[in-house]
mmCIF file of C-alpha atoms in Angstrom:
data_model
loop_
_atom_site.group_PDB
_atom_site.id
_atom_site.type_symbol
_atom_site.label_atom_id
_atom_site.label_comp_id
_atom_site.label_asym_id
_atom_site.label_seq_id
_atom_site.Cartn_x
_atom_site.Cartn_y
_atom_site.Cartn_z
ATOM 1 C CA MET A 21 -29.541 -1.476 12.917
ATOM 2 C CA ALA A 22 -26.636 0.884 12.430
ATOM 3 C CA LEU A 23 -24.167 0.863 9.589
ATOM 4 C CA VAL A 24 -21.023 2.296 11.018
ATOM 5 C CA PRO A 25 -17.919 3.003 9.036
ATOM 6 C CA SER A 26 -15.340 1.088 10.960
ATOM 7 C CA HIS A 27 -13.148 4.165 11.017
ATOM 8 C CA SER A 28 -15.815 6.832 11.534
ATOM 9 C CA ALA A 29 -14.335 7.951 14.852
ATOM 10 C CA ALA A 30 -10.606 8.499 15.344
ATOM 11 C CA PRO A 31 -8.962 5.243 14.209
ATOM 12 C CA PRO A 32 -8.663 2.510 15.286
ATOM 13 C CA PRO A 33 -12.319 1.829 16.064
ATOM 14 C CA ARG A 34 -13.390 0.431 19.395
ATOM 15 C CA CYS A 35 -9.784 0.361 20.529
ATOM 16 C CA ALA A 36 -10.728 -1.289 23.775
ATOM 17 C CA THR A 37 -11.321 -4.611 22.017
ATOM 18 C CA PRO A 38 -8.431 -6.947 21.274
ATOM 19 C CA VAL A 39 -9.317 -7.332 17.596
ATOM 20 C CA PRO A 40 -10.393 -4.700 15.118
ATOM 21 C CA PRO A 41 -13.567 -5.227 13.064
ATOM 22 C CA PRO A 42 -14.548 -8.532 14.631
ATOM 23 C CA PHE A 43 -15.452 -9.834 11.237
ATOM 24 C CA PRO A 44 -18.245 -12.352 11.434
ATOM 25 C CA HIS A 45 -16.821 -15.663 10.292
ATOM 26 C CA PRO A 46 -18.332 -16.468 6.878
ATOM 27 C CA TRP A 47 -18.746 -20.060 7.892
ATOM 28 C CA GLY A 48 -20.686 -19.145 11.011
ATOM 29 C CA GLY A 49 -19.931 -17.496 14.311
ATOM 30 C CA SER A 50 -17.625 -14.608 14.941
ATOM 31 C CA LEU A 51 -13.898 -14.755 15.320
ATOM 32 C CA GLY A 52 -12.872 -14.509 18.942
ATOM 33 C CA PRO A 53 -9.886 -12.524 20.160
ATOM 34 C CA ASP A 54 -7.455 -15.403 19.606
ATOM 35 C CA GLU A 55 -8.865 -16.629 16.338
ATOM 36 C CA CYS A 56 -8.065 -15.148 13.001
ATOM 37 C CA LEU A 57 -7.820 -18.095 10.618
ATOM 38 C CA SER A 58 -4.355 -17.955 9.101
ATOM 39 C CA PHE A 59 -4.055 -14.182 8.938
ATOM 40 C CA PRO A 60 -2.744 -12.211 11.920
ATOM 41 C CA CYS A 61 -5.254 -9.781 13.445
ATOM 42 C CA PRO A 62 -2.620 -7.132 14.248
ATOM 43 C CA VAL A 63 -1.845 -7.025 10.512
ATOM 44 C CA LEU A 64 -5.551 -6.677 9.708
ATOM 45 C CA ARG A 65 -5.744 -3.771 12.139
ATOM 46 C CA GLU A 66 -2.650 -2.017 10.809
ATOM 47 C CA ASP A 67 -3.634 -2.572 7.182
ATOM 48 C CA GLY A 68 -7.060 -1.049 7.672
ATOM 49 C CA PHE A 69 -6.486 1.578 10.320
ATOM 50 C CA GLY A 70 -2.801 2.381 10.320
ATOM 51 C CA ALA A 71 -0.963 5.220 8.651
ATOM 52 C CA ARG A 72 -1.819 4.028 5.123
ATOM 53 C CA PRO A 73 -5.191 2.271 5.080
ATOM 54 C CA GLN A 74 -5.297 -0.474 2.490
ATOM 55 C CA TYR A 75 -9.042 -1.029 2.615
ATOM 56 C CA GLU A 76 -12.273 0.529 3.836
ATOM 57 C CA CYS A 77 -15.067 -1.285 5.582
ATOM 58 C CA TYR A 78 -18.507 -0.760 7.010
ATOM 59 C CA LEU A 79 -19.984 -2.909 9.733
ATOM 60 C CA ALA A 80 -23.641 -3.727 10.318
ATOM 61 C CA GLU A 81 -24.211 -3.533 14.069
ATOM 62 C CA LEU A 82 -27.191 -4.384 16.231
ATOM 63 C CA PRO A 83 -28.600 -1.590 18.412
ATOM 64 C CA PRO A 84 -27.152 -1.294 21.940
ATOM 65 C CA GLY A 85 -28.426 -4.047 24.181
ATOM 66 C CA GLN A 86 -28.993 -6.558 21.394
ATOM 67 C CA THR A 87 -26.561 -9.296 20.508
ATOM 68 C CA ASN A 88 -26.248 -12.110 17.989
ATOM 69 C CA LYS A 89 -26.112 -15.707 19.234
ATOM 70 C CA GLU A 90 -22.338 -15.433 19.756
ATOM 71 C CA GLY A 91 -22.835 -12.470 22.048
ATOM 72 C CA GLY A 92 -21.439 -9.946 19.596
ATOM 73 C CA SER A 93 -23.064 -6.914 17.997
ATOM 74 C CA VAL A 94 -21.582 -7.099 14.483
ATOM 75 C CA VAL A 95 -23.783 -9.108 12.127
ATOM 76 C CA GLY A 96 -22.357 -8.181 8.753
ATOM 77 C CA TYR A 97 -19.742 -6.145 6.907
ATOM 78 C CA VAL A 98 -18.584 -4.896 3.559
ATOM 79 C CA LEU A 99 -14.895 -4.425 2.811
ATOM 80 C CA PHE A 100 -13.613 -2.752 -0.344
ATOM 81 C CA THR A 101 -10.619 -1.249 -2.116
ATOM 82 C CA TYR A 102 -10.253 1.282 -4.910
ATOM 83 C CA THR A 103 -8.988 -0.039 -8.209
ATOM 84 C CA TYR A 104 -8.432 1.325 -11.726
ATOM 85 C CA SER A 105 -9.137 0.796 -15.390
ATOM 86 C CA THR A 106 -7.179 2.513 -18.162
ATOM 87 C CA TRP A 107 -10.466 2.573 -20.075
ATOM 88 C CA LYS A 108 -12.866 3.777 -17.407
ATOM 89 C CA GLY A 109 -10.759 5.302 -14.648
ATOM 90 C CA ARG A 110 -11.489 4.789 -10.967
ATOM 91 C CA ASN A 111 -13.342 1.662 -9.845
ATOM 92 C CA LEU A 112 -14.354 0.160 -6.525
ATOM 93 C CA TYR A 113 -13.646 -3.511 -5.855
ATOM 94 C CA MET A 114 -15.823 -5.102 -3.192
ATOM 95 C CA ASP A 115 -13.585 -7.726 -1.662
ATOM 96 C CA ASN A 116 -16.087 -9.017 0.896
ATOM 97 C CA LEU A 117 -19.806 -8.652 1.573
ATOM 98 C CA TYR A 118 -21.187 -10.793 4.356
ATOM 99 C CA VAL A 119 -24.264 -11.007 6.592
ATOM 100 C CA GLN A 120 -24.651 -13.697 9.224
ATOM 101 C CA PRO A 121 -27.259 -16.255 8.092
ATOM 102 C CA GLN A 122 -29.656 -15.577 10.972
ATOM 103 C CA PHE A 123 -29.823 -11.895 9.958
ATOM 104 C CA ARG A 124 -30.430 -12.337 6.254
ATOM 105 C CA GLY A 125 -33.643 -11.292 4.554
ATOM 106 C CA GLN A 126 -33.697 -7.940 6.375
ATOM 107 C CA LYS A 127 -32.065 -5.854 3.623
ATOM 108 C CA ILE A 128 -28.802 -5.598 5.585
ATOM 109 C CA GLY A 129 -26.829 -6.824 2.581
ATOM 110 C CA LYS A 130 -28.600 -4.264 0.389
ATOM 111 C CA ARG A 131 -27.705 -1.441 2.780
ATOM 112 C CA LEU A 132 -24.095 -2.605 2.951
ATOM 113 C CA ILE A 133 -23.754 -2.654 -0.838
ATOM 114 C CA GLU A 134 -25.425 0.775 -0.946
ATOM 115 C CA LYS A 135 -22.727 2.073 1.404
ATOM 116 C CA ALA A 136 -20.084 0.728 -0.953
ATOM 117 C CA ALA A 137 -21.908 2.363 -3.892
ATOM 118 C CA GLN A 138 -21.999 5.709 -2.035
ATOM 119 C CA ALA A 139 -18.266 5.453 -1.382
ATOM 120 C CA ALA A 140 -17.732 4.627 -5.050
ATOM 121 C CA VAL A 141 -19.759 7.606 -6.233
ATOM 122 C CA SER A 142 -18.105 10.021 -3.808
ATOM 123 C CA LYS A 143 -14.662 8.906 -5.061
ATOM 124 C CA GLY A 144 -15.666 9.328 -8.695
ATOM 125 C CA CYS A 145 -15.685 5.606 -9.504
ATOM 126 C CA GLY A 146 -17.403 4.439 -12.665
ATOM 127 C CA GLN A 147 -17.829 0.779 -11.740
ATOM 128 C CA LEU A 148 -18.175 -1.537 -8.767
ATOM 129 C CA ARG A 149 -16.805 -5.055 -9.241
ATOM 130 C CA MET A 150 -16.683 -8.130 -7.056
ATOM 131 C CA HIS A 151 -16.236 -11.871 -7.369
ATOM 132 C CA VAL A 152 -18.850 -14.330 -6.152
ATOM 133 C CA ALA A 153 -18.747 -18.112 -6.092
ATOM 134 C CA ASN A 154 -20.804 -19.526 -8.946
ATOM 135 C CA TRP A 155 -22.327 -22.197 -6.715
ATOM 136 C CA LYS A 156 -23.792 -19.615 -4.314
ATOM 137 C CA ALA A 157 -27.041 -19.166 -6.213
ATOM 138 C CA LYS A 158 -28.673 -16.914 -3.593
ATOM 139 C CA ASP A 159 -25.663 -14.569 -3.556
ATOM 140 C CA LYS A 160 -25.641 -14.374 -7.351
ATOM 141 C CA ASP A 161 -29.395 -13.735 -7.396
ATOM 142 C CA PHE A 162 -28.979 -10.982 -4.803
ATOM 143 C CA LEU A 163 -26.295 -9.257 -6.886
ATOM 144 C CA ALA A 164 -28.308 -9.662 -10.080
ATOM 145 C CA ARG A 165 -31.360 -8.093 -8.362
ATOM 146 C CA GLN A 166 -29.217 -5.065 -7.459
ATOM 147 C CA GLY A 167 -28.258 -4.703 -11.118
ATOM 148 C CA GLY A 168 -25.009 -6.690 -11.210
ATOM 149 C CA GLU A 169 -23.916 -8.356 -14.441
ATOM 150 C CA ASP A 170 -22.100 -11.697 -14.437
ATOM 151 C CA LEU A 171 -19.169 -10.847 -16.712
ATOM 152 C CA THR A 172 -17.748 -14.360 -16.460
ATOM 153 C CA ALA A 173 -20.931 -15.877 -17.893
ATOM 154 C CA LYS A 174 -21.597 -12.968 -20.263
ATOM 155 C CA GLU A 175 -18.122 -12.139 -21.598
ATOM 156 C CA GLY A 176 -15.905 -15.020 -20.488
ATOM 157 C CA TRP A 177 -13.809 -13.098 -17.990
ATOM 158 C CA THR A 178 -11.903 -15.666 -15.979
ATOM 159 C CA LEU A 179 -10.051 -15.079 -12.718
ATOM 160 C CA PHE A 180 -6.514 -16.390 -12.546
ATOM 161 C CA ASN A 181 -4.293 -16.652 -9.506
ATOM 162 C CA LEU A 182 -0.535 -16.874 -9.033
ATOM 163 C CA ASP A 183 -0.069 -18.109 -5.475
ATOM 164 C CA GLU A 184 2.880 -17.341 -3.235
ATOM 165 C CA ASP A 185 4.941 -20.317 -4.455
ATOM 166 C CA ALA A 186 4.415 -19.318 -8.091
ATOM 167 C CA LEU A 187 5.306 -15.694 -7.257
ATOM 168 C CA ARG A 188 8.557 -16.757 -5.568
ATOM 169 C CA ARG A 189 9.512 -18.928 -8.571
ATOM 170 C CA LEU A 190 8.812 -16.082 -11.016
ATOM 171 C CA ALA A 191 10.632 -13.568 -8.821
ATOM 172 C CA ALA A 192 13.753 -15.737 -8.757
ATOM 173 C CA GLN A 193 14.018 -16.209 -12.525
ATOM 174 C CA SER A 194 17.294 -15.183 -14.155
ATOM 175 C CA THR A 195 17.299 -11.795 -15.868
ATOM 176 C CA ILE A 196 17.093 -11.478 -19.649
ATOM 177 C CA VAL B 14 -0.889 20.934 -5.744
ATOM 178 C CA THR B 15 0.504 24.382 -4.880
ATOM 179 C CA GLY B 16 3.780 25.810 -3.745
ATOM 180 C CA GLU B 17 7.322 25.695 -5.034
ATOM 181 C CA LYS B 18 8.285 22.699 -2.911
ATOM 182 C CA HIS B 19 5.831 20.504 -4.831
ATOM 183 C CA LEU B 20 7.273 21.359 -8.219
ATOM 184 C CA PRO B 21 10.109 18.779 -8.309
ATOM 185 C CA HIS B 22 7.679 15.989 -7.405
ATOM 186 C CA LEU B 23 5.183 17.282 -9.892
ATOM 187 C CA LYS B 24 7.852 17.406 -12.625
ATOM 188 C CA ALA B 25 8.810 13.798 -11.909
ATOM 189 C CA ALA B 26 5.150 12.838 -11.757
ATOM 190 C CA ARG B 27 4.410 14.648 -15.025
ATOM 191 C CA SER B 28 7.349 12.932 -16.697
ATOM 192 C CA SER B 29 6.245 9.482 -15.476
ATOM 193 C CA ALA B 30 2.641 10.158 -16.404
ATOM 194 C CA ALA B 31 3.730 11.357 -19.859
ATOM 195 C CA ARG B 32 5.718 8.160 -20.403
ATOM 196 C CA PHE B 33 2.762 6.052 -19.271
ATOM 197 C CA LEU B 34 0.391 7.965 -21.530
ATOM 198 C CA LYS B 35 2.795 7.464 -24.438
ATOM 199 C CA VAL B 36 2.860 3.680 -23.971
ATOM 200 C CA LEU B 37 -0.929 3.599 -23.581
ATOM 201 C CA ARG B 38 -1.385 5.489 -26.848
ATOM 202 C CA LYS B 39 0.861 2.956 -28.580
ATOM 203 C CA CYS B 40 -0.682 -0.134 -27.005
ATOM 204 C CA GLU B 41 -4.314 0.953 -26.594
ATOM 205 C CA PRO B 42 -4.914 3.590 -29.291
ATOM 206 C CA ALA B 43 -8.699 3.480 -28.813
ATOM 207 C CA ILE B 44 -8.442 5.129 -25.391
ATOM 208 C CA ASN B 45 -9.607 8.751 -25.325
ATOM 209 C CA SER B 46 -6.327 10.319 -24.323
ATOM 210 C CA GLN B 47 -7.840 13.771 -23.836
ATOM 211 C CA VAL B 48 -9.767 12.513 -20.854
ATOM 212 C CA LEU B 49 -6.924 10.419 -19.556
ATOM 213 C CA ILE B 50 -4.191 13.034 -19.291
ATOM 214 C CA LEU B 51 -5.570 14.798 -16.233
ATOM 215 C CA ASP B 52 -6.964 11.610 -14.691
ATOM 216 C CA LEU B 53 -3.696 9.726 -15.186
ATOM 217 C CA LEU B 54 -1.652 12.439 -13.537
ATOM 218 C CA GLU B 55 -3.856 12.638 -10.484
ATOM 219 C CA ASP B 56 -4.867 9.015 -10.151
ATOM 220 C CA GLY B 57 -1.536 7.327 -10.808
ATOM 221 C CA PHE B 58 1.140 9.808 -9.862
ATOM 222 C CA GLY B 59 -0.362 11.908 -7.101
ATOM 223 C CA GLU B 60 -0.197 11.522 -3.354
ATOM 224 C CA HIS B 61 -2.686 8.622 -3.120
ATOM 225 C CA PRO B 62 -2.312 6.590 -6.314
ATOM 226 C CA PHE B 63 -5.150 4.352 -7.455
ATOM 227 C CA TYR B 64 -2.734 2.319 -9.532
ATOM 228 C CA HIS B 65 0.945 1.684 -10.299
ATOM 229 C CA CYS B 66 2.660 0.853 -13.544
ATOM 230 C CA LEU B 67 5.784 -0.666 -15.009
ATOM 231 C CA ILE B 68 6.903 0.500 -18.445
ATOM 232 C CA ALA B 69 9.144 -1.593 -20.701
ATOM 233 C CA GLU B 70 11.523 0.437 -22.839
ATOM 234 C CA VAL B 71 14.163 -0.633 -25.350
ATOM 235 C CA PRO B 72 17.031 1.509 -26.614
ATOM 236 C CA LYS B 73 16.375 3.202 -29.936
ATOM 237 C CA GLU B 74 18.729 1.895 -32.590
ATOM 238 C CA GLY B 75 21.406 4.390 -33.513
ATOM 239 C CA GLN B 76 20.266 6.940 -30.914
ATOM 240 C CA THR B 77 22.296 6.773 -27.702
ATOM 241 C CA GLY B 78 20.344 7.645 -24.608
ATOM 242 C CA SER B 79 17.058 7.403 -26.442
ATOM 243 C CA SER B 80 14.513 4.669 -25.871
ATOM 244 C CA CYS B 81 11.078 3.663 -27.018
ATOM 245 C CA THR B 82 8.295 2.132 -24.995
ATOM 246 C CA VAL B 83 7.263 -1.367 -26.021
ATOM 247 C CA GLY B 84 5.039 -2.616 -23.240
ATOM 248 C CA TYR B 85 3.575 -1.989 -19.827
ATOM 249 C CA ALA B 86 1.822 -3.424 -16.820
ATOM 250 C CA MET B 87 -0.733 -1.553 -14.697
ATOM 251 C CA TYR B 88 -1.648 -2.930 -11.280
ATOM 252 C CA TYR B 89 -3.124 -2.071 -7.909
ATOM 253 C CA PHE B 90 -3.712 -3.762 -4.579
ATOM 254 C CA THR B 91 -6.889 -5.303 -3.205
ATOM 255 C CA TYR B 92 -7.517 -6.862 0.190
ATOM 256 C CA ASP B 93 -9.056 -9.981 1.640
ATOM 257 C CA PRO B 94 -9.451 -10.075 5.437
ATOM 258 C CA TRP B 95 -8.640 -13.807 5.418
ATOM 259 C CA ILE B 96 -5.393 -13.642 3.448
ATOM 260 C CA GLY B 97 -4.414 -9.974 3.444
ATOM 261 C CA LYS B 98 -3.123 -7.950 0.544
ATOM 262 C CA LEU B 99 -3.282 -9.091 -3.059
ATOM 263 C CA LEU B 100 -1.620 -7.618 -6.154
ATOM 264 C CA TYR B 101 -4.187 -7.281 -8.923
ATOM 265 C CA LEU B 102 -2.737 -7.056 -12.431
ATOM 266 C CA GLU B 103 -5.197 -5.010 -14.506
ATOM 267 C CA ASP B 104 -3.256 -4.454 -17.754
ATOM 268 C CA PHE B 105 -0.298 -6.383 -19.150
ATOM 269 C CA TYR B 106 0.780 -5.727 -22.724
ATOM 270 C CA VAL B 107 3.844 -6.093 -24.933
ATOM 271 C CA MET B 108 3.695 -4.722 -28.474
ATOM 272 C CA GLU B 109 3.627 -7.485 -31.048
ATOM 273 C CA PRO B 110 7.007 -6.884 -32.722
ATOM 274 C CA TYR B 111 8.646 -7.198 -29.312
ATOM 275 C CA ARG B 112 7.056 -10.431 -28.136
ATOM 276 C CA GLY B 113 9.014 -13.643 -27.670
ATOM 277 C CA LEU B 114 12.046 -11.759 -26.373
ATOM 278 C CA GLY B 115 11.446 -12.332 -22.664
ATOM 279 C CA ILE B 116 10.064 -8.834 -22.029
ATOM 280 C CA GLY B 117 6.742 -10.173 -20.726
ATOM 281 C CA SER B 118 8.578 -12.638 -18.488
ATOM 282 C CA GLU B 119 10.720 -9.828 -17.126
ATOM 283 C CA ILE B 120 7.639 -7.724 -16.384
ATOM 284 C CA LEU B 121 6.004 -10.689 -14.601
ATOM 285 C CA LYS B 122 9.203 -11.280 -12.659
ATOM 286 C CA ARG B 123 9.284 -7.646 -11.491
ATOM 287 C CA LEU B 124 5.594 -7.785 -10.584
ATOM 288 C CA SER B 125 6.202 -10.973 -8.565
ATOM 289 C CA GLN B 126 9.077 -9.301 -6.743
ATOM 290 C CA ILE B 127 6.869 -6.297 -5.995
ATOM 291 C CA ALA B 128 4.098 -8.586 -4.746
ATOM 292 C CA ILE B 129 6.475 -10.387 -2.377
ATOM 293 C CA LYS B 130 8.117 -7.162 -1.206
ATOM 294 C CA THR B 131 4.717 -5.589 -0.433
ATOM 295 C CA ASN B 132 3.534 -8.661 1.505
ATOM 296 C CA CYS B 133 0.957 -9.796 -1.013
ATOM 297 C CA SER B 134 -0.200 -13.373 -0.623
ATOM 298 C CA CYS B 135 -0.880 -13.807 -4.343
ATOM 299 C CA MET B 136 -1.450 -12.045 -7.664
ATOM 300 C CA HIS B 137 -4.839 -12.018 -9.367
ATOM 301 C CA PHE B 138 -5.691 -11.100 -12.942
ATOM 302 C CA LEU B 139 -8.483 -11.614 -15.457
ATOM 303 C CA VAL B 140 -8.219 -13.281 -18.849
ATOM 304 C CA VAL B 141 -11.020 -13.859 -21.337
ATOM 305 C CA ILE B 142 -11.645 -17.611 -21.415
ATOM 306 C CA TRP B 143 -11.243 -18.022 -25.166
ATOM 307 C CA ASN B 144 -7.879 -16.225 -25.246
ATOM 308 C CA LYS B 145 -6.081 -19.579 -25.316
ATOM 309 C CA PRO B 146 -2.552 -18.252 -26.023
ATOM 310 C CA SER B 147 -2.722 -15.939 -22.993
ATOM 311 C CA ILE B 148 -4.127 -18.669 -20.777
ATOM 312 C CA GLU B 149 -1.378 -21.067 -21.832
ATOM 313 C CA TYR B 150 1.207 -18.332 -21.205
ATOM 314 C CA TYR B 151 0.011 -17.864 -17.632
ATOM 315 C CA VAL B 152 -0.620 -21.541 -16.846
ATOM 316 C CA ARG B 153 2.952 -22.335 -17.955
ATOM 317 C CA ARG B 154 4.092 -19.865 -15.325
ATOM 318 C CA GLY B 155 2.110 -21.460 -12.529
ATOM 319 C CA ALA B 156 -1.225 -19.640 -12.717
ATOM 320 C CA LEU B 157 -4.429 -21.373 -11.662
ATOM 321 C CA ASP B 158 -7.854 -20.720 -13.231
ATOM 322 C CA LEU B 159 -9.973 -19.909 -10.172
ATOM 323 C CA SER B 160 -13.150 -19.415 -12.172
ATOM 324 C CA THR B 161 -13.036 -22.984 -13.486
ATOM 325 C CA GLU B 162 -11.449 -24.613 -10.412
ATOM 326 C CA GLU B 163 -13.401 -22.796 -7.695
ATOM 327 C CA GLY B 164 -16.316 -21.218 -9.522
ATOM 328 C CA TRP B 165 -15.449 -17.549 -9.006
ATOM 329 C CA HIS B 166 -17.492 -15.269 -11.248
ATOM 330 C CA LEU B 167 -16.849 -11.566 -11.817
ATOM 331 C CA PHE B 168 -19.835 -9.301 -11.270
ATOM 332 C CA ARG B 169 -19.934 -5.689 -12.355
ATOM 333 C CA PHE B 170 -22.226 -2.792 -11.504
ATOM 334 C CA ASP B 171 -22.031 0.007 -14.065
ATOM 335 C CA LYS B 172 -22.274 3.739 -13.321
ATOM 336 C CA GLU B 173 -26.049 3.821 -13.710
ATOM 337 C CA ASN B 174 -26.506 1.054 -11.158
ATOM 338 C CA LEU B 175 -23.939 2.626 -8.835
ATOM 339 C CA LEU B 176 -25.872 5.888 -8.770
ATOM 340 C CA ARG B 177 -29.136 4.055 -8.207
ATOM 341 C CA MET B 178 -27.717 2.019 -5.305
ATOM 342 C CA ALA B 179 -26.006 5.049 -3.821
ATOM 343 C CA SER B 180 -29.319 6.891 -3.704
ATOM 344 C CA GLY B 181 -30.856 3.991 -1.800
ATOM 345 C CA GLU B 182 -33.585 3.241 -4.317
#
């Protein structure tokens, strides 16, 4: 099992394929060349591997010759961004951590989060934060075993969202 | 940063950083400003900023051309491969004597414009659940509580755990 930074060689990685990081679909399977849910793959490629990368990611890949049941070699990934706190300085925010179900229980998730932690330490970050769905007990247990604290349960921190419609309404308000 | 050609940028950066530090000292006096000065300059106003900020200033009474800082917002961008870029609002503060004047609304409006201009699909921020006035403020403006509605919980790994994970223990 290799953990490759998706931009370890000259970006973009594996430029022969039609989509960059073929992110394993969190609901099973891998996204094919024409599938990208509602978000355009060329944007994903440019945002991660263009002139100004907006995220970093590491992929968990099977050794050459081995494939998952979809015929691909990527079985998991971690994607993160660098964030900030006026109290604590640099932080790392883990936007996504995913391992295909058939490859769980092999410490792949642990190695992926360790990669994120190494990136955090090398950038001088003091914290790593991520959101996880409360109803995913196994995911929460995994994070707790690695030393994660549930700040929503412990301190009441609640995530709020202003969606695109709300943003457009706020942006169009008259000036004071 | 070396060389004469960098000086104008550095002067502008120093000036912006100084203004940001000034508003932080007023709004968050508990922050250790000695540590922050160098970090703020590099992390917010250098070539690869970790964060961005908006500072609210009002003219000083009786002093033309002079202003005082009364609030600020600090934000950065995160990323979700399914929806793209998000604007994450980390700090948002207006000093008490200046609340109720529309300054917070103006800051939120500017942030929303920035989010749209930078192709963000939404804006995220955290509020402590028992801070009812803040929650009402945001809900009135169209915000949705994702922790309650969708069960999202914030997990944190502190420095000690980061170092332990990074060493592969």
